[in-house]
PDB file of C-alpha atoms in Angstrom:
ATOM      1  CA  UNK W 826      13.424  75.879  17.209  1.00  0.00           C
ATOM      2  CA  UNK W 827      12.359  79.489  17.681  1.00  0.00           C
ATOM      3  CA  UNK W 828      12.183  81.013  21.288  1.00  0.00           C
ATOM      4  CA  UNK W 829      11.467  84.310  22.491  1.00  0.00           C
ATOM      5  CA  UNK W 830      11.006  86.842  25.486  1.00  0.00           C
ATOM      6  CA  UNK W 831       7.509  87.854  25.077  1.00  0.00           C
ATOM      7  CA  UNK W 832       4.672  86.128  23.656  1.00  0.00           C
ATOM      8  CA  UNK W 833       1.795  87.515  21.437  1.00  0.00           C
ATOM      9  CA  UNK W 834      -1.144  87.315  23.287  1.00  0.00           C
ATOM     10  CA  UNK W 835      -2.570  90.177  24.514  1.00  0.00           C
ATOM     11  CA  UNK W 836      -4.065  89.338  27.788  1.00  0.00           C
ATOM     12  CA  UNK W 837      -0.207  88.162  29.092  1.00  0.00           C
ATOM     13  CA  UNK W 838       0.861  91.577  28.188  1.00  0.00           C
ATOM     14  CA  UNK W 839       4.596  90.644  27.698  1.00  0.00           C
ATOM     15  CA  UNK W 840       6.506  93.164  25.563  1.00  0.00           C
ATOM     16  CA  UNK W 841       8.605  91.304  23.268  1.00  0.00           C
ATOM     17  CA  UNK W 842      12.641  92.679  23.719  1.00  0.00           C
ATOM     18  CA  UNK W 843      13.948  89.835  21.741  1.00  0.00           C
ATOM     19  CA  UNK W 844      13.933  87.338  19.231  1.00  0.00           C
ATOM     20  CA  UNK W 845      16.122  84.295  19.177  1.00  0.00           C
ATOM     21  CA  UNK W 846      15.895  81.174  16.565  1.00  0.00           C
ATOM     22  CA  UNK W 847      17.968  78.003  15.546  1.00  0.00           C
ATOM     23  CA  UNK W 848      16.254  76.889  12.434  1.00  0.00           C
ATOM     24  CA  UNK W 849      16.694  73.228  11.405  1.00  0.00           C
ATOM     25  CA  UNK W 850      19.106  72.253  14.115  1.00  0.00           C
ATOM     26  CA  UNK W 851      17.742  70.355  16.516  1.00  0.00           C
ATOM     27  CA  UNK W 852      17.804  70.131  20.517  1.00  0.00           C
ATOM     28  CA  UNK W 853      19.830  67.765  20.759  1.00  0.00           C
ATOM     29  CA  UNK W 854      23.083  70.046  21.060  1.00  0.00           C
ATOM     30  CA  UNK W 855      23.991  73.228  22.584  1.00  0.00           C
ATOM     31  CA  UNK W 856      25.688  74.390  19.282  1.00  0.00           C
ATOM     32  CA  UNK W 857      22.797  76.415  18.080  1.00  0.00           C
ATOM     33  CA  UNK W 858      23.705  80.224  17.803  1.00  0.00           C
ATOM     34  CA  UNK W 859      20.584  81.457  18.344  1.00  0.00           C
ATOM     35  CA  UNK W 860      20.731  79.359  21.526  1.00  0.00           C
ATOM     36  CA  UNK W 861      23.723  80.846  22.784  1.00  0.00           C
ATOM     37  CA  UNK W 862      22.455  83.999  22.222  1.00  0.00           C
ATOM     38  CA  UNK W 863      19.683  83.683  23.985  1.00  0.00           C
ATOM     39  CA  UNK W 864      21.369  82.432  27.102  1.00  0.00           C
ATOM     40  CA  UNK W 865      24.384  85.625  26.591  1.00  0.00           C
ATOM     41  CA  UNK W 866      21.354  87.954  26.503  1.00  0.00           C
ATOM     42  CA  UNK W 867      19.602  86.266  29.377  1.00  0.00           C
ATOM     43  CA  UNK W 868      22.829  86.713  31.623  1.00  0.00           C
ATOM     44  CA  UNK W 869      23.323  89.951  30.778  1.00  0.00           C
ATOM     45  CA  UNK W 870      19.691  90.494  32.348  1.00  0.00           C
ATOM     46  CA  UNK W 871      18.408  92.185  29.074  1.00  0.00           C
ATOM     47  CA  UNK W 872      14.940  89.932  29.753  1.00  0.00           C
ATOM     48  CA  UNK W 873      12.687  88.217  32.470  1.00  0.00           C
ATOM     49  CA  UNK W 874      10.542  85.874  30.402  1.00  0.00           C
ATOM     50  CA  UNK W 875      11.219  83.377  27.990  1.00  0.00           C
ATOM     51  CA  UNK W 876       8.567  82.038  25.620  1.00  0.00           C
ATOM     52  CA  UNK W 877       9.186  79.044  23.885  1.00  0.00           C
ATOM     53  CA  UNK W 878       6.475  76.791  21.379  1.00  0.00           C
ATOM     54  CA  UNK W 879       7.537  73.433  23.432  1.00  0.00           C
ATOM     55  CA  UNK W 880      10.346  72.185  26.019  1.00  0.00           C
ATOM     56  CA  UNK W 881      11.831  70.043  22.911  1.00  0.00           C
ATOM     57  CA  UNK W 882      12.636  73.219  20.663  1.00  0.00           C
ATOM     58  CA  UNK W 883      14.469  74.229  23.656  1.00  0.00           C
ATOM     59  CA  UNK W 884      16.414  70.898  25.013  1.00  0.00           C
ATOM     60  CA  UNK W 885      16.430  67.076  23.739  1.00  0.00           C
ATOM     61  CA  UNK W 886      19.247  66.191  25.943  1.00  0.00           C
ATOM     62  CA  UNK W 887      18.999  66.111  29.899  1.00  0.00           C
ATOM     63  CA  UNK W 888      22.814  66.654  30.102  1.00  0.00           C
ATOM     64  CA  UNK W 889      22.274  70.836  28.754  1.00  0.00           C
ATOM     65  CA  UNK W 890      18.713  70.744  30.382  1.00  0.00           C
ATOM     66  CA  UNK W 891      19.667  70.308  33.906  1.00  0.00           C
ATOM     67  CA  UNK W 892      22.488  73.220  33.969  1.00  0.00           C
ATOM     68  CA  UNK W 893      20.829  75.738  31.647  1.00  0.00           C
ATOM     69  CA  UNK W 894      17.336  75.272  33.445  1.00  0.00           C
ATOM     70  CA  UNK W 895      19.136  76.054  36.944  1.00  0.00           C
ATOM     71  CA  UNK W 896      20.901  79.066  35.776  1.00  0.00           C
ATOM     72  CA  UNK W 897      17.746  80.266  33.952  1.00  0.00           C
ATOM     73  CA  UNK W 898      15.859  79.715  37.510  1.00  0.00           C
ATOM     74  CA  UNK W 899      19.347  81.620  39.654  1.00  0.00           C
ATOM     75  CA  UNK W 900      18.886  84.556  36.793  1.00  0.00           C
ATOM     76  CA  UNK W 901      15.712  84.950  37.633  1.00  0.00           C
ATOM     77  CA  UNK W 902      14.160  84.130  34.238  1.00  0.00           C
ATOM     78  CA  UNK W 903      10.346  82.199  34.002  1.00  0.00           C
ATOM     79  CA  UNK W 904      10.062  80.018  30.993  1.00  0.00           C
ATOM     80  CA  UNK W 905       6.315  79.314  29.605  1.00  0.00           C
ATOM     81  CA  UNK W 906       5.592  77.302  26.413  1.00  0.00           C
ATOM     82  CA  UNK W 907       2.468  77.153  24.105  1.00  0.00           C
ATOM     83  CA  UNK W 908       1.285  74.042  25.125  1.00  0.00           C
ATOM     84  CA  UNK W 909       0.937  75.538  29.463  1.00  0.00           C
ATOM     85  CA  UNK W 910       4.546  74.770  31.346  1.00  0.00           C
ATOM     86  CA  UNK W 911       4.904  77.669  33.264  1.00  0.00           C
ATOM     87  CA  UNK W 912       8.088  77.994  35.530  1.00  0.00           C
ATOM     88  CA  UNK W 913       6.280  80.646  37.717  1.00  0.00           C
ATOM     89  CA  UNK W 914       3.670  77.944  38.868  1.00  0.00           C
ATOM     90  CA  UNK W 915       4.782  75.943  41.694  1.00  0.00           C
ATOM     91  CA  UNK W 916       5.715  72.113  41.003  1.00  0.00           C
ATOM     92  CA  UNK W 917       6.758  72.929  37.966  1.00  0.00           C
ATOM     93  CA  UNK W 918      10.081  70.894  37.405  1.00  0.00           C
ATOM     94  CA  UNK W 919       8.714  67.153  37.353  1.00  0.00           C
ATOM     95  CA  UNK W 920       6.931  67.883  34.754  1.00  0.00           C
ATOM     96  CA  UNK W 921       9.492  69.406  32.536  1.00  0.00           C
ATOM     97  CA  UNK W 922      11.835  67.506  33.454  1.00  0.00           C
ATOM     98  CA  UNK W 923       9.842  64.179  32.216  1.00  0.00           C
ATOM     99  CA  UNK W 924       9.196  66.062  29.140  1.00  0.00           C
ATOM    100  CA  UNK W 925      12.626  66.429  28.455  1.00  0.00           C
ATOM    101  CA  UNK W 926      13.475  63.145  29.350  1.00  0.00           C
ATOM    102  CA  UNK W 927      10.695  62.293  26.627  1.00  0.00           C
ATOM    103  CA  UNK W 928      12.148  64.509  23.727  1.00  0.00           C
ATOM    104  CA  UNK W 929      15.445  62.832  24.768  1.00  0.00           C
ATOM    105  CA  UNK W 930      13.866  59.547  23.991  1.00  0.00           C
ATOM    106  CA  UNK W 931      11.574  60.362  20.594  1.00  0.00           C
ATOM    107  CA  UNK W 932      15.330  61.423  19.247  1.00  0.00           C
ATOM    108  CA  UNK W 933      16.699  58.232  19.812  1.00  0.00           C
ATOM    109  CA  UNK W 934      13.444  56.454  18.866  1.00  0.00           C
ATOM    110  CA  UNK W 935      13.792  57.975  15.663  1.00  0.00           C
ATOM    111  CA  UNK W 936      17.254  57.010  15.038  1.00  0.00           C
ATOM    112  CA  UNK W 937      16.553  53.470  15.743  1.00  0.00           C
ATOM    113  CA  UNK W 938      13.420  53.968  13.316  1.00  0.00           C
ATOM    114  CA  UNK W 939      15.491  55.072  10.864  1.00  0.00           C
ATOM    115  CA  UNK W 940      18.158  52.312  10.838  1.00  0.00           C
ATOM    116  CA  UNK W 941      15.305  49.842  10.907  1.00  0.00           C
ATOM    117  CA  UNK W 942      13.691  50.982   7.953  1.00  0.00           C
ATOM    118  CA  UNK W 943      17.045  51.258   5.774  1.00  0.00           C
ATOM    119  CA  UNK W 944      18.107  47.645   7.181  1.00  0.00           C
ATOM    120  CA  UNK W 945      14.469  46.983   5.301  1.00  0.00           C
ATOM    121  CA  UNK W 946      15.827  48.451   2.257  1.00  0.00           C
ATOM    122  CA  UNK W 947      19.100  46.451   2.516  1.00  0.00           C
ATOM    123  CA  UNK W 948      17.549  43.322   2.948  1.00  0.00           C
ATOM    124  CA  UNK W 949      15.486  43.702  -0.410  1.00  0.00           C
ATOM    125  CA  UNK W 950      18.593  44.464  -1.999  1.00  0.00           C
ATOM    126  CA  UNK W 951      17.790  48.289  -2.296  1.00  0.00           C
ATOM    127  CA  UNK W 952      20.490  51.245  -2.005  1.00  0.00           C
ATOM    128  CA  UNK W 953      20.520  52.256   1.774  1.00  0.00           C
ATOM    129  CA  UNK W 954      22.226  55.023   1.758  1.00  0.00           C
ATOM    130  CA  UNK W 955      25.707  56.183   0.726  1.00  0.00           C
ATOM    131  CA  UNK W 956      27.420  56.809  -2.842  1.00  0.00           C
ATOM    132  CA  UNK W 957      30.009  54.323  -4.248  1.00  0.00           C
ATOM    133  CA  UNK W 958      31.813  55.668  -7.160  1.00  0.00           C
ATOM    134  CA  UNK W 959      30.374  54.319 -10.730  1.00  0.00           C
ATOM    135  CA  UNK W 960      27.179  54.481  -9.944  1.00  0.00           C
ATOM    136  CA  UNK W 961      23.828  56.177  -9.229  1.00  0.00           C
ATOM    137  CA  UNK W 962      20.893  55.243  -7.476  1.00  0.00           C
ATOM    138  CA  UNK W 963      17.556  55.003  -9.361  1.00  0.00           C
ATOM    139  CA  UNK W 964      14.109  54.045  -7.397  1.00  0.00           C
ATOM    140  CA  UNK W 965      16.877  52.746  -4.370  1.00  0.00           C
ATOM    141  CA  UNK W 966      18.621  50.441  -7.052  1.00  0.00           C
ATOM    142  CA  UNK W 967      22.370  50.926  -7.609  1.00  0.00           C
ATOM    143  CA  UNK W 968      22.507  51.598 -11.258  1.00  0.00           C
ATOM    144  CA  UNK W 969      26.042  51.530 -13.232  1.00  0.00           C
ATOM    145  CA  UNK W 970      27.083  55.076 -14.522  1.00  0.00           C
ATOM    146  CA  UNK W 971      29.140  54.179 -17.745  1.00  0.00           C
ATOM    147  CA  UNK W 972      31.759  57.119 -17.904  1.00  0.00           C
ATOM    148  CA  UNK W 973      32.649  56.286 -14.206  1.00  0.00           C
ATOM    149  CA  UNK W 974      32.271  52.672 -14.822  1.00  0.00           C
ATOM    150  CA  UNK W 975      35.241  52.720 -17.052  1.00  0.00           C
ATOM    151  CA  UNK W 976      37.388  54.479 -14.690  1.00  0.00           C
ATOM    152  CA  UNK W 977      36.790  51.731 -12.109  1.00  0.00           C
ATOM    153  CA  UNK W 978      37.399  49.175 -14.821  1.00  0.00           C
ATOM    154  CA  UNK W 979      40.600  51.339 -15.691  1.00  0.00           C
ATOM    155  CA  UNK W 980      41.667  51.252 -11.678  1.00  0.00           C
ATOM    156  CA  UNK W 981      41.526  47.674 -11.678  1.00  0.00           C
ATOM    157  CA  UNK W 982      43.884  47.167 -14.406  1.00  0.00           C
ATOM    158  CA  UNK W 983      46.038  49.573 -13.353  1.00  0.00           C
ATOM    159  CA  UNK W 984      46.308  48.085  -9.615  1.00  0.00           C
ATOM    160  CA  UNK W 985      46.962  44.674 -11.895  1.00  0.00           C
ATOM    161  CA  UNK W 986      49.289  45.506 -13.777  1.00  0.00           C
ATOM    162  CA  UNK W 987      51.668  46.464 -10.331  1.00  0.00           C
ATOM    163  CA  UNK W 988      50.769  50.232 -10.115  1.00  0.00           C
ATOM    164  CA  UNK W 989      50.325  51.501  -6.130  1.00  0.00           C
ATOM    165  CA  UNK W 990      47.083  53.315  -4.622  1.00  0.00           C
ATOM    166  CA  UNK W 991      49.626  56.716  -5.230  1.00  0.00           C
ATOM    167  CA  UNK W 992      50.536  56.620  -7.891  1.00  0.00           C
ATOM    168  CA  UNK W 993      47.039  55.649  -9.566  1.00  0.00           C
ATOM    169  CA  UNK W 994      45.855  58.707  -8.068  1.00  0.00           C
ATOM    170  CA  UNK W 995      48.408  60.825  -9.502  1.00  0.00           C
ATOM    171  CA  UNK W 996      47.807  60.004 -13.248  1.00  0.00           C
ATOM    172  CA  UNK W 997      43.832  60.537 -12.719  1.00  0.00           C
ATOM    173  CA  UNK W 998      44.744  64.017 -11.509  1.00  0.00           C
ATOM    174  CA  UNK W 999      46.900  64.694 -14.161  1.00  0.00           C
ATOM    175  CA  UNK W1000      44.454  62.805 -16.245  1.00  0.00           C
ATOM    176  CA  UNK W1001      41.891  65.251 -15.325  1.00  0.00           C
ATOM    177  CA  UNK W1002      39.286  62.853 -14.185  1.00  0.00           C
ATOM    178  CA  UNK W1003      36.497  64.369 -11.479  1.00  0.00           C
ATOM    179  CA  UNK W1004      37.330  62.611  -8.126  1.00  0.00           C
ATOM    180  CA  UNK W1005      34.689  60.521  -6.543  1.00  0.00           C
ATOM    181  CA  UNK W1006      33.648  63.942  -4.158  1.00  0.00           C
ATOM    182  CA  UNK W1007      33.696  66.681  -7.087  1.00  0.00           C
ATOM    183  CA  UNK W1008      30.117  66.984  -7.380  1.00  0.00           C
ATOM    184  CA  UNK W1009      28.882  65.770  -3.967  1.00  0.00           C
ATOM    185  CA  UNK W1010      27.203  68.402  -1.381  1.00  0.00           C
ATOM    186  CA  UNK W1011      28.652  67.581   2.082  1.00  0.00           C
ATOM    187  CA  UNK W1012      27.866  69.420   4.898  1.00  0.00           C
ATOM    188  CA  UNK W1013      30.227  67.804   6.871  1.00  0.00           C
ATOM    189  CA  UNK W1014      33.339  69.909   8.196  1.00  0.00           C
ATOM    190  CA  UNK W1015      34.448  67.593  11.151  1.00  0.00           C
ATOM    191  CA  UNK W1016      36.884  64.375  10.332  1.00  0.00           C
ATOM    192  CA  UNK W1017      35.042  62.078   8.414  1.00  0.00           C
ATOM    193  CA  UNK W1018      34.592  65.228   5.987  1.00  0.00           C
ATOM    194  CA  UNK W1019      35.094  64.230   2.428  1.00  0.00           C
ATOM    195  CA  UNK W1020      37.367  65.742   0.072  1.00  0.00           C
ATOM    196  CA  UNK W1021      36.610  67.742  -3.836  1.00  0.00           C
ATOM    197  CA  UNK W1022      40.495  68.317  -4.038  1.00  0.00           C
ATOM    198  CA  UNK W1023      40.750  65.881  -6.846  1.00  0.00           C
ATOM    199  CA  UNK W1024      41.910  62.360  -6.099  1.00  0.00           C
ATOM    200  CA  UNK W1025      43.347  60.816  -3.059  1.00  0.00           C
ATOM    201  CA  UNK W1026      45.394  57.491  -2.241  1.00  0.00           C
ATOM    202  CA  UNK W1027      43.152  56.470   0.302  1.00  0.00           C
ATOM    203  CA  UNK W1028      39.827  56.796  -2.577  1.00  0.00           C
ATOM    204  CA  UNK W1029      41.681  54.123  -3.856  1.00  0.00           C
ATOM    205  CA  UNK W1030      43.247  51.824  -1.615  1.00  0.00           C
ATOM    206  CA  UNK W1031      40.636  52.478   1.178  1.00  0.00           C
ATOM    207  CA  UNK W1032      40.384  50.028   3.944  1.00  0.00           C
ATOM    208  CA  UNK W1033      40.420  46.737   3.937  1.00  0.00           C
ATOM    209  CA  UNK W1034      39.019  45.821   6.779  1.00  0.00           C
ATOM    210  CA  UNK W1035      36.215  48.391   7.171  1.00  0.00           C
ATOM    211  CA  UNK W1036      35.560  47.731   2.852  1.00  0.00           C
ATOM    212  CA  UNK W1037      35.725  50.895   1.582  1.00  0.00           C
ATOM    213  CA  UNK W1038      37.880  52.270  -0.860  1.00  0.00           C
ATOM    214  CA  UNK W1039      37.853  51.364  -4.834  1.00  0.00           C
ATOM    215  CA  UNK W1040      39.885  48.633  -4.582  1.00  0.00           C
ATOM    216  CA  UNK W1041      38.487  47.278  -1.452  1.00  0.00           C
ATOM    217  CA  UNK W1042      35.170  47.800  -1.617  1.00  0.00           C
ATOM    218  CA  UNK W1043      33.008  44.436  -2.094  1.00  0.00           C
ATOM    219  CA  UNK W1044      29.848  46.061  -4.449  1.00  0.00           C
ATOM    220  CA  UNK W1045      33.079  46.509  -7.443  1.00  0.00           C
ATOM    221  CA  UNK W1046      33.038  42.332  -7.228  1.00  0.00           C
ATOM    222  CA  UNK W1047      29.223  41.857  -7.033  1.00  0.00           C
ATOM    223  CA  UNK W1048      27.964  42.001  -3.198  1.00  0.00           C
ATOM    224  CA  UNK W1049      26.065  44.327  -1.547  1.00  0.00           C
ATOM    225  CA  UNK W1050      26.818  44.861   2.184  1.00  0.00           C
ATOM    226  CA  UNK W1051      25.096  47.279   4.830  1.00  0.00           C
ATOM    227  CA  UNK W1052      25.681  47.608   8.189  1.00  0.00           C
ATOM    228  CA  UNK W1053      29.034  46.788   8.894  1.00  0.00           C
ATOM    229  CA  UNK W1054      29.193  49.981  10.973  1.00  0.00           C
ATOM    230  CA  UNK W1055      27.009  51.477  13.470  1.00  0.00           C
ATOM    231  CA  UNK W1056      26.985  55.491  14.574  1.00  0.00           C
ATOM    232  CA  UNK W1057      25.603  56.492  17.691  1.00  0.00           C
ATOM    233  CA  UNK W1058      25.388  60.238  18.332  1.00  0.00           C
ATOM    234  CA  UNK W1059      26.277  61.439  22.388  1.00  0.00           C
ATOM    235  CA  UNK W1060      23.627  62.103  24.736  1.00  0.00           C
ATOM    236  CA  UNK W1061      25.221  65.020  26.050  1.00  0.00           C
ATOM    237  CA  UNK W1062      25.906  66.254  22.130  1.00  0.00           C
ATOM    238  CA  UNK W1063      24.110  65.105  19.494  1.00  0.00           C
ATOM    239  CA  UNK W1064      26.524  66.602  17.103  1.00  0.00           C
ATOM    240  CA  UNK W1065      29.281  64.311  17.998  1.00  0.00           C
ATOM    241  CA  UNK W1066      28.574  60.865  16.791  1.00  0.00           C
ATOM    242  CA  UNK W1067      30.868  57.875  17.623  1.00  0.00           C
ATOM    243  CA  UNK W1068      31.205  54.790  15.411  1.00  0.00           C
ATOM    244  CA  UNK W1069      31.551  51.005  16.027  1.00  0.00           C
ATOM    245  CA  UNK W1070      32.280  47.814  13.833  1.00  0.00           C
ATOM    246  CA  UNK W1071      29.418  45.744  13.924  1.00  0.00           C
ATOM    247  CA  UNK W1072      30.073  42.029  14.048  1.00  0.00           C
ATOM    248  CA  UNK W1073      30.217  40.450  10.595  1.00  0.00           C
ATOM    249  CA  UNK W1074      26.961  37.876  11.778  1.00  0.00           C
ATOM    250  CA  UNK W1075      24.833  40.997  11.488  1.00  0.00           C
ATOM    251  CA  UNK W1076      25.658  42.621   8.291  1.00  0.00           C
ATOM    252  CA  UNK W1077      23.060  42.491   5.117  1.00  0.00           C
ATOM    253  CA  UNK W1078      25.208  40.911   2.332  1.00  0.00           C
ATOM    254  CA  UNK W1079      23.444  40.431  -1.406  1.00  0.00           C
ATOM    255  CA  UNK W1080      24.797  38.782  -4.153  1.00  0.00           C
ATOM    256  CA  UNK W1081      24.328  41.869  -7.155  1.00  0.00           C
TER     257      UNK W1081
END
């Protein structure tokens, strides 16, 4: 998204006092800086006009269109895009609101598209997504990594043998093995973060019911299984994302 106060062409005759830009985050949430900005410059009355490409680089979400876009219109402030809403022509508000609406609903479209087309993947027995811990994925085929394949093997025996989640974790620490998240890139800062601080009980022990974890996790005894868990981010934030079990009727299960 990249708004502004003035636009470039020279028969509006704006004179540009700011710039403000949120570059790939999308519309969906109020959490953009340059967003904020924007709206702490346009309270403090330091412009009149704001330019933007298209209603969708501004809002996705209905819930921070229909406060901002009053308190825009209370400050005084017109709004014009590239593609002809202008806030200082009458009738103006059906319009963008419906276009909102419709940014609202490509965002979800495209979620739903996206889940479709890795449940595709799944079903031909092709990595959808996510890492599992001995091995790699090569042309969307979960491929064994040997070095880590032997510490899984290792685990196993271990757990076998009567040792706890704990205390396997302490001897691959001490053992100086790279924990599952060493050499991942997440983004991710919120609580379902993952960790590079070496190993962890719960990498190894996981959850039973939810199958993840080393020793719980069914792709270590041969079947692959998507979509035991669904994420749905908030309409009012699409930054906050909420997750649900899915029943066990609709999960993708291959025999690997």
């Amino acid at each position: 998204m990249t708004i502004s106060t003035a636009c470039a062409s020279r028969s509006l005759r704006f004179k540009v006092v700011a710039k403000f830009g949120d570059k790939e985050i999308g519309g969906g949430t109020a959490d953009r800086p340059g967003y904020q900005s924007m709206l702490e410059a346009a309270r403090a009355g330091k412009f009149d006009i704001l330019v933007v490409e298209d209603i969708s680089r501004l809002w996705r979400a209905r819930a921070e269109y229909g406060p901002r876009s009053a308190e825009l219109e209370d400050l005084k402030i017109n709004m014009l895009t590239a593609v002809g809403d202008d806030t200082r022509r009458g009738g103006w508000g059906n319009m963008v609101a419906l276009q909102v609406a419709m940014a609202e609903q490509a965002r979800r479209e495209a979620s739903y598209r996206t889940r479709r087309g890795l449940d595709g993947l799944a079903r031909a027995g092709k990595n959808a997504g996510g890492k599992a811990y001995g091995y790699v994925s090569i042309d969307k085929v979960r491929t064994i990594e040997p070095k880590q394949a032997k510490v899984v093997l290792q685990i196993y025996k271990w757990r076998a043998a009567g040792w706890s989640a704990q205390r396997i974790a302490r001897q691959l620490n001490a053992d100086g093995i790279p924990s599952p998240g060493s050499s991942w890139q997440r983004k991710d800062t919120g609580q379902h973060r993952k960790t590079t601080k070496g190993w962890r009980p719960s990498a190894i022990a996981g959850d039973p019911a939810r199958g993840i974890g080393i020793l719980n996790n069914p792709l270590y005894k041969g079947q692959l299984v998507w979509g035991r868990s669904k994420w749905t981010r908030s309409a009012a934030n699409s930054n906050d994302r909420t997750v649900e079990k899915v029943d066990t009727s609709q999960w993708v299960v291959h025999e690997v």
